[in-house]
mmCIF file of C-alpha atoms in Angstrom:
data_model
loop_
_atom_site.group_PDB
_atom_site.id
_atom_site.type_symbol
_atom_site.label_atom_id
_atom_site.label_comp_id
_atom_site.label_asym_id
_atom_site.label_seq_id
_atom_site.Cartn_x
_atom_site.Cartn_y
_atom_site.Cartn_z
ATOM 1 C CA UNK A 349 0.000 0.000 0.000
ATOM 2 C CA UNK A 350 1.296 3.719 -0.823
ATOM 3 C CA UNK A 351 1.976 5.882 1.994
ATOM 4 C CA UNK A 352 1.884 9.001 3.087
ATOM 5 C CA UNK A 353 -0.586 11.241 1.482
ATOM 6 C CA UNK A 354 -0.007 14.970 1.007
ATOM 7 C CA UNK A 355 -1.233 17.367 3.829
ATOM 8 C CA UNK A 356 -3.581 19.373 1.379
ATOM 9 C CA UNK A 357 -5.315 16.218 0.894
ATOM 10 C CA UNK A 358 -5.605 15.665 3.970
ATOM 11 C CA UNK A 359 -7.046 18.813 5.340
ATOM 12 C CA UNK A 360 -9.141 18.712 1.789
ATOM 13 C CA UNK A 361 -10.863 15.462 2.896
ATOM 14 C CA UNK A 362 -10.860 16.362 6.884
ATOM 15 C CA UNK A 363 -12.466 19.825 5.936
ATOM 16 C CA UNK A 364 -15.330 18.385 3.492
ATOM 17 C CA UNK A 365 -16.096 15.980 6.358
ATOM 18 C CA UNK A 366 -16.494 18.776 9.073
ATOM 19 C CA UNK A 367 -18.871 20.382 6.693
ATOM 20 C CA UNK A 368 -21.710 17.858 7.552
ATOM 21 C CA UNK A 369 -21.605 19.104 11.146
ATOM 22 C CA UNK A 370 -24.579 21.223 12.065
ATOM 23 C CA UNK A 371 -26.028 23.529 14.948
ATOM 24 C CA UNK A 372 -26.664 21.226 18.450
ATOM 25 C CA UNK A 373 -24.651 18.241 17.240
ATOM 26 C CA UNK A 374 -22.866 15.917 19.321
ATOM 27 C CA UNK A 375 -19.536 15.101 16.870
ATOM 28 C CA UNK A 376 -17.720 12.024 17.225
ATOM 29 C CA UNK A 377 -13.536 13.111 17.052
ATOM 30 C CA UNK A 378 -11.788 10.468 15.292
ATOM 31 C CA UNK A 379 -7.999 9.728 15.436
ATOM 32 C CA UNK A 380 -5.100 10.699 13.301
ATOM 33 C CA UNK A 381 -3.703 13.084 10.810
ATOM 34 C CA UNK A 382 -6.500 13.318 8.658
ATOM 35 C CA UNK A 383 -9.288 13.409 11.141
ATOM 36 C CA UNK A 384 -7.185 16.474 13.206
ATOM 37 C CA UNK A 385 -7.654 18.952 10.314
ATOM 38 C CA UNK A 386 -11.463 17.890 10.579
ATOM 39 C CA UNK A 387 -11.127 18.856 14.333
ATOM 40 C CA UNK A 388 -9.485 21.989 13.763
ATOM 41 C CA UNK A 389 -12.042 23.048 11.262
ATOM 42 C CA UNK A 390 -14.788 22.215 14.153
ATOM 43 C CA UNK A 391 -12.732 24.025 16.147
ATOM 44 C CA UNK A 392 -13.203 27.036 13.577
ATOM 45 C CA UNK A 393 -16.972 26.569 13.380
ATOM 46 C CA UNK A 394 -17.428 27.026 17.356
ATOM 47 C CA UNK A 395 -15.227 30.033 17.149
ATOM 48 C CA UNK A 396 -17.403 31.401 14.870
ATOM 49 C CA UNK A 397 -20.734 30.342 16.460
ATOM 50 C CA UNK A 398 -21.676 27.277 16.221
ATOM 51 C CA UNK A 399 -23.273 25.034 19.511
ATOM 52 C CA UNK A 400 -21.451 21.734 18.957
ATOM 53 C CA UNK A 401 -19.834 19.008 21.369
ATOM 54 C CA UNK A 402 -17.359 16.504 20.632
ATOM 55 C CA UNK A 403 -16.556 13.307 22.255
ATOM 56 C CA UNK A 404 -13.281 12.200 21.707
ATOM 57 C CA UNK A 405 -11.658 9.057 20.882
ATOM 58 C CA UNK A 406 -8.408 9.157 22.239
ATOM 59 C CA UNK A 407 -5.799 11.034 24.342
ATOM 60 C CA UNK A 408 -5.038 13.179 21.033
ATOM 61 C CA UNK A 409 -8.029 14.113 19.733
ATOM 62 C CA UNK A 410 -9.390 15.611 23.057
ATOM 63 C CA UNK A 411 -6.162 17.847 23.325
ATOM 64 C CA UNK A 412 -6.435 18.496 20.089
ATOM 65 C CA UNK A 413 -10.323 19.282 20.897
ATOM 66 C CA UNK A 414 -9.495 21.315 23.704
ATOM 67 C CA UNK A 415 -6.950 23.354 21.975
ATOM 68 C CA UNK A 416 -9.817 23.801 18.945
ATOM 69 C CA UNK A 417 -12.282 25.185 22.083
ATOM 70 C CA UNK A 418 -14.714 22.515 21.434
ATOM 71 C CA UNK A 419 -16.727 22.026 24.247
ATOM 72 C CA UNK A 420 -16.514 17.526 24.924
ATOM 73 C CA UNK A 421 -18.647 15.225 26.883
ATOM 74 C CA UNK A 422 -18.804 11.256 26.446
ATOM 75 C CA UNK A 423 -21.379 8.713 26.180
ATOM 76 C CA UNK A 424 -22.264 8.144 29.670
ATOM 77 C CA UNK A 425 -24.087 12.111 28.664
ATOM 78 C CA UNK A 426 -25.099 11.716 25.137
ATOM 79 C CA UNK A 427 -25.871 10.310 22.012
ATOM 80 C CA UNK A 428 -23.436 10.808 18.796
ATOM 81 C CA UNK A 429 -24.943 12.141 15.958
ATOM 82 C CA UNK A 430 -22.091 12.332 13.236
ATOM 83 C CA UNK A 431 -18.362 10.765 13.614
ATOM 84 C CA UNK A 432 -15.400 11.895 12.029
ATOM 85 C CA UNK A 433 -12.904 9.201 11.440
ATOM 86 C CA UNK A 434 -9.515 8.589 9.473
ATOM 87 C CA UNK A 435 -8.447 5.105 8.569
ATOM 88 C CA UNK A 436 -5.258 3.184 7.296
ATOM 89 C CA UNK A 437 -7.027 1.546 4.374
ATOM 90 C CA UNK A 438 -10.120 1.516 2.713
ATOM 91 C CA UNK A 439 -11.643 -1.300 0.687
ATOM 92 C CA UNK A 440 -15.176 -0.470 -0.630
ATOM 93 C CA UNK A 441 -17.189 0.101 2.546
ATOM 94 C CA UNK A 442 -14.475 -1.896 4.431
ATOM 95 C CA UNK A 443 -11.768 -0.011 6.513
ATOM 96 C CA UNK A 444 -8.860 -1.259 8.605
ATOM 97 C CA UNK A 445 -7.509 1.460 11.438
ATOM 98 C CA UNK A 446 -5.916 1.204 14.254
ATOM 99 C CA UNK A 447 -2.482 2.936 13.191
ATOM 100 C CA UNK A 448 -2.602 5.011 16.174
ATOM 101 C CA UNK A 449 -3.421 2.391 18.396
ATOM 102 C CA UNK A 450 -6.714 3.890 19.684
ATOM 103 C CA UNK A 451 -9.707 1.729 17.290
ATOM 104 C CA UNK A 452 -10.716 0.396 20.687
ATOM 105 C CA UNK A 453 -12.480 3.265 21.732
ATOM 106 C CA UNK A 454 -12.975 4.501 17.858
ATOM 107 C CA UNK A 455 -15.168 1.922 17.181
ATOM 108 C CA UNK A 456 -17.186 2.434 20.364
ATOM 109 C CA UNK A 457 -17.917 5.357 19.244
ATOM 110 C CA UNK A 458 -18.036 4.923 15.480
ATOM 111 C CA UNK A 459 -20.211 2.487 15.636
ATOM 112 C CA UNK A 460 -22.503 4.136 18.240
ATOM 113 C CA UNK A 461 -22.903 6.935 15.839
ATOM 114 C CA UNK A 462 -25.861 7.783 13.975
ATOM 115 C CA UNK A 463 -23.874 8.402 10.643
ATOM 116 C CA UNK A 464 -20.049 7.709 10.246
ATOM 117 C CA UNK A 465 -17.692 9.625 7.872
ATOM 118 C CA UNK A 466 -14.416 8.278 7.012
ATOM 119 C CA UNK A 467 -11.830 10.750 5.962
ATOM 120 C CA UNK A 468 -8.709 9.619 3.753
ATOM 121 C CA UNK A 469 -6.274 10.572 1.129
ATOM 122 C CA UNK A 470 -6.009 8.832 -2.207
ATOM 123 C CA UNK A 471 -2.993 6.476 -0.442
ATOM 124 C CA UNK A 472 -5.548 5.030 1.938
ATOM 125 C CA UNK A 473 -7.710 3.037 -1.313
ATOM 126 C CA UNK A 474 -7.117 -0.651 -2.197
ATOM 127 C CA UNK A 475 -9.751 -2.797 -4.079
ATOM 128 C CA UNK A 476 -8.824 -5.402 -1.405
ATOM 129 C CA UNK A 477 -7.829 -5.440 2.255
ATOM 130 C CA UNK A 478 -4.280 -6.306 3.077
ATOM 131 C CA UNK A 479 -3.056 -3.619 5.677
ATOM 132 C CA UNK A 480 -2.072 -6.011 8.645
ATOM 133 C CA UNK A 481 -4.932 -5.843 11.172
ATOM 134 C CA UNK A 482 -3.905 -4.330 14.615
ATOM 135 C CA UNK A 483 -5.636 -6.341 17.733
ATOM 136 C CA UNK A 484 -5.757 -4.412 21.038
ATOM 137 C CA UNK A 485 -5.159 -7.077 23.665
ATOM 138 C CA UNK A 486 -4.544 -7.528 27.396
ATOM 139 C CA UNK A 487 -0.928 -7.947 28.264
ATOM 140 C CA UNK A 488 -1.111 -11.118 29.929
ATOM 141 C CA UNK A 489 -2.982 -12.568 26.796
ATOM 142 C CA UNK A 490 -0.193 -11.762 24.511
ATOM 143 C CA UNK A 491 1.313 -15.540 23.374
ATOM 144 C CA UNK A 492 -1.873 -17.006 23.136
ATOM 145 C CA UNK A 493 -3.076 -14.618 21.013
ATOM 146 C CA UNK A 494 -0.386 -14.450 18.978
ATOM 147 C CA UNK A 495 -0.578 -18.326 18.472
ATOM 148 C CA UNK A 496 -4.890 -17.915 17.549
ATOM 149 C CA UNK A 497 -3.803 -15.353 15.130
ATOM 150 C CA UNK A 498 -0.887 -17.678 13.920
ATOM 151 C CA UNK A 499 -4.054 -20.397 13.378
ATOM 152 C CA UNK A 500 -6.234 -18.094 11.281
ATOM 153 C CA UNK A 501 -2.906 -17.885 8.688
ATOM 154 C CA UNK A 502 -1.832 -14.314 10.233
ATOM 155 C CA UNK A 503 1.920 -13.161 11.175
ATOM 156 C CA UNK A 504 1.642 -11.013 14.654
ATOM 157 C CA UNK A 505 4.016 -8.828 15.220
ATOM 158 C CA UNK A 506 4.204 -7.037 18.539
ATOM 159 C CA UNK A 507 4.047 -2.978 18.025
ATOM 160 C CA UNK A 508 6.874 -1.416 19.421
ATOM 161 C CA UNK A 509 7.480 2.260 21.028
ATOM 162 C CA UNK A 510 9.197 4.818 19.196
ATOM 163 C CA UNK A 511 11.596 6.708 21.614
ATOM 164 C CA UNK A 512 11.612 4.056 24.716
ATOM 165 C CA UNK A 513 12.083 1.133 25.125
ATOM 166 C CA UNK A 514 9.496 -1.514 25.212
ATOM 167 C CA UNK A 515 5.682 -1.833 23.118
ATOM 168 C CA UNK A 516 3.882 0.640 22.642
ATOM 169 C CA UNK A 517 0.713 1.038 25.471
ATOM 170 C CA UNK A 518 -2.698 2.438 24.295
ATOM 171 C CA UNK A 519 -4.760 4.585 26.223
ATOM 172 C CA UNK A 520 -6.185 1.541 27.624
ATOM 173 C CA UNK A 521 -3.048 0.658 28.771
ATOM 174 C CA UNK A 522 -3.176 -2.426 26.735
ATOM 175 C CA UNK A 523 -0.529 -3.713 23.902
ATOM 176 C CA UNK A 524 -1.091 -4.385 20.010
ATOM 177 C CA UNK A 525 -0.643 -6.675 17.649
ATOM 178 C CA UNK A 526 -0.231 -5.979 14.129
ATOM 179 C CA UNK A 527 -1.288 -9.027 12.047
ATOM 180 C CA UNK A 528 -0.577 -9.119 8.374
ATOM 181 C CA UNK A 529 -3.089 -11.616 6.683
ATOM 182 C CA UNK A 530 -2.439 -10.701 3.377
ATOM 183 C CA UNK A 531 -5.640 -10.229 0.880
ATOM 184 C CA UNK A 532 -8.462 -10.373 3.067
ATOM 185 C CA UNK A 533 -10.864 -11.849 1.024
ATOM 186 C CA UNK A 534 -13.845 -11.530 3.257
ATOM 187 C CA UNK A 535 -13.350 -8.911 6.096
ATOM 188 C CA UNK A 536 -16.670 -10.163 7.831
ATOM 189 C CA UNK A 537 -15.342 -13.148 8.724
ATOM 190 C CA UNK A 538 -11.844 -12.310 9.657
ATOM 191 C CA UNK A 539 -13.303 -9.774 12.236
ATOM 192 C CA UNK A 540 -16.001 -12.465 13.527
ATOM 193 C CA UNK A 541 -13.154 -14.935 14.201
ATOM 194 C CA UNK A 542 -10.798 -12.317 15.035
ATOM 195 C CA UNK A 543 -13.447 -10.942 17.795
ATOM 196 C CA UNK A 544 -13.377 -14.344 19.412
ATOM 197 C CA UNK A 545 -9.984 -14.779 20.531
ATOM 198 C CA UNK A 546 -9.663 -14.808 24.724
ATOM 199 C CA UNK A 547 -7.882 -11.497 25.526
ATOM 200 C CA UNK A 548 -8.571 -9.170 22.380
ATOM 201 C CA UNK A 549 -10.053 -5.902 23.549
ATOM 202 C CA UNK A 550 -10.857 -4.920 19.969
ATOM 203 C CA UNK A 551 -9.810 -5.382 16.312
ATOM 204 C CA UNK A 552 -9.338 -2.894 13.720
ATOM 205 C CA UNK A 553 -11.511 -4.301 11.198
ATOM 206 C CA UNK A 554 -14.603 -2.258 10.531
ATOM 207 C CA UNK A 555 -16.949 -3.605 8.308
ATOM 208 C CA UNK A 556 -20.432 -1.903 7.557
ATOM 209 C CA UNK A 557 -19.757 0.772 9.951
ATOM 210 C CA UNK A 558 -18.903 3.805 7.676
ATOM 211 C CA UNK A 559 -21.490 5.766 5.746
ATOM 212 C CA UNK A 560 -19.689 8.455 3.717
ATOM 213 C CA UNK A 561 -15.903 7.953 2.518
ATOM 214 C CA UNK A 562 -14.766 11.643 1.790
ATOM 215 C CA UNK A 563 -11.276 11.003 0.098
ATOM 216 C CA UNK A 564 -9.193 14.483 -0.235
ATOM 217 C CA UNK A 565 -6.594 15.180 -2.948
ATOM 218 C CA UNK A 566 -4.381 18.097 -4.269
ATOM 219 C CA UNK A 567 -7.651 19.325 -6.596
ATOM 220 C CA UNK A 568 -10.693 18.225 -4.366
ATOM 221 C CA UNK A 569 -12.563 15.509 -2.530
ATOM 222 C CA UNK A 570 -14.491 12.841 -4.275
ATOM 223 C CA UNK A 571 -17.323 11.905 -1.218
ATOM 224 C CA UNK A 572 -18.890 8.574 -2.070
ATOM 225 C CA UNK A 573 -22.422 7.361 0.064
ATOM 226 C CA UNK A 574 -22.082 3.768 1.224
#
């Protein structure tokens, strides 16, 4: 898969997305590069006037919220409306995330969302699957795991921390597995075995979860229903 998108597409597709929000809107904040120029044009939108709240989904995106002046609450007080999420790959209505190590809590609130938007650059497209799949799992469920991904025909790989020593530790304080599988020729079933291994928190295979793809580029975005 290509990486690394340009930042105008980026904030092109991040932008378009944070058009859809409206007055009295509780706005799901998704995770990552992409989804923070969505924030920051949120952010914009309250400055200017308008009565939204956001409920983050990780450490990032509520300082990043906070910073923007958005005014967050979670979903022990409220219902999501619209989400605003990035992903690492896109496959039709399929995405895999989990790049940044927070899809845990982005799917909780993805999927409690009344309408999701995914925001990517052109990179982030595949006609098939094959980004490894990152697993959030509890530490002490780490080599069996590994060994019921190793069953299903994946190769884990422990994530490791960038400047210490050691994995890296979500906000869950949980580690990750990144599992390259390949093709995935049928998502659905990958994440319905992958959801019953002992010990995995979450997976980062969302299937029929997003409802708008909004894919930025140099010129434009191209938004495609679902």
């Amino acid at each position: 898969m290509k990486q690394g998108g340009s930042d105008d597409a980026k904030r092109a597709a991040g932008e378009s997305a944070a058009e859809a929000v409206e007055d009295g809107m509780v706005v799901g904040l998704g995770t990552g590069s992409t989804a923070a120029h969505a924030i920051r044009a949120i952010g914009a939108a309250v400055d200017a006037g308008l009565d939204v709240t956001g409920i983050p989904t990780s450490f990032q995106s509520r300082e990043l919220a906070r910073d923007a002046g958005i005014p967050l609450t979670d979903l022990d007080a409220a219902e999501v409306d619209l989400a605003i999420d990035g992903a690492d790959q896109v496959a039709g209505g399929c995405l895999i995330k989990g790049g940044g190590a927070a899809h845990a809590r982005e799917k909780i609130v993805d999927t409690a969302a009344d309408r999701l938007l995914v925001v990517v650059d052109p990179t982030k497209e595949a006609d098939v699957l094959d980004h490894p799949v990152p697993l959030e799992l509890l530490p002490a469920a780490r080599r069996p795991v590994a060994a019921a991904v190793e069953r299903l025909g994946g190769e884990p790989a422990l994530r490791r921390a960038e400047r210490k020593d050691g994995p890296v530790v979500t906000d869950n304080g949980n580690l990750v597995l990144d599992c390259a599988f390949g093709a995935i020729a049928d998502p659905a079933a990958l994440a319905a075995d992958l959801a019953t291994i002992p010990g995995v928190v979450e997976h980062g295979l969302f299937v029929g979860v997003a409802d708008e793809i909004h894919c930025g580029t140099d010129d434009g975005v191209a938004v495609r229903e679902l």
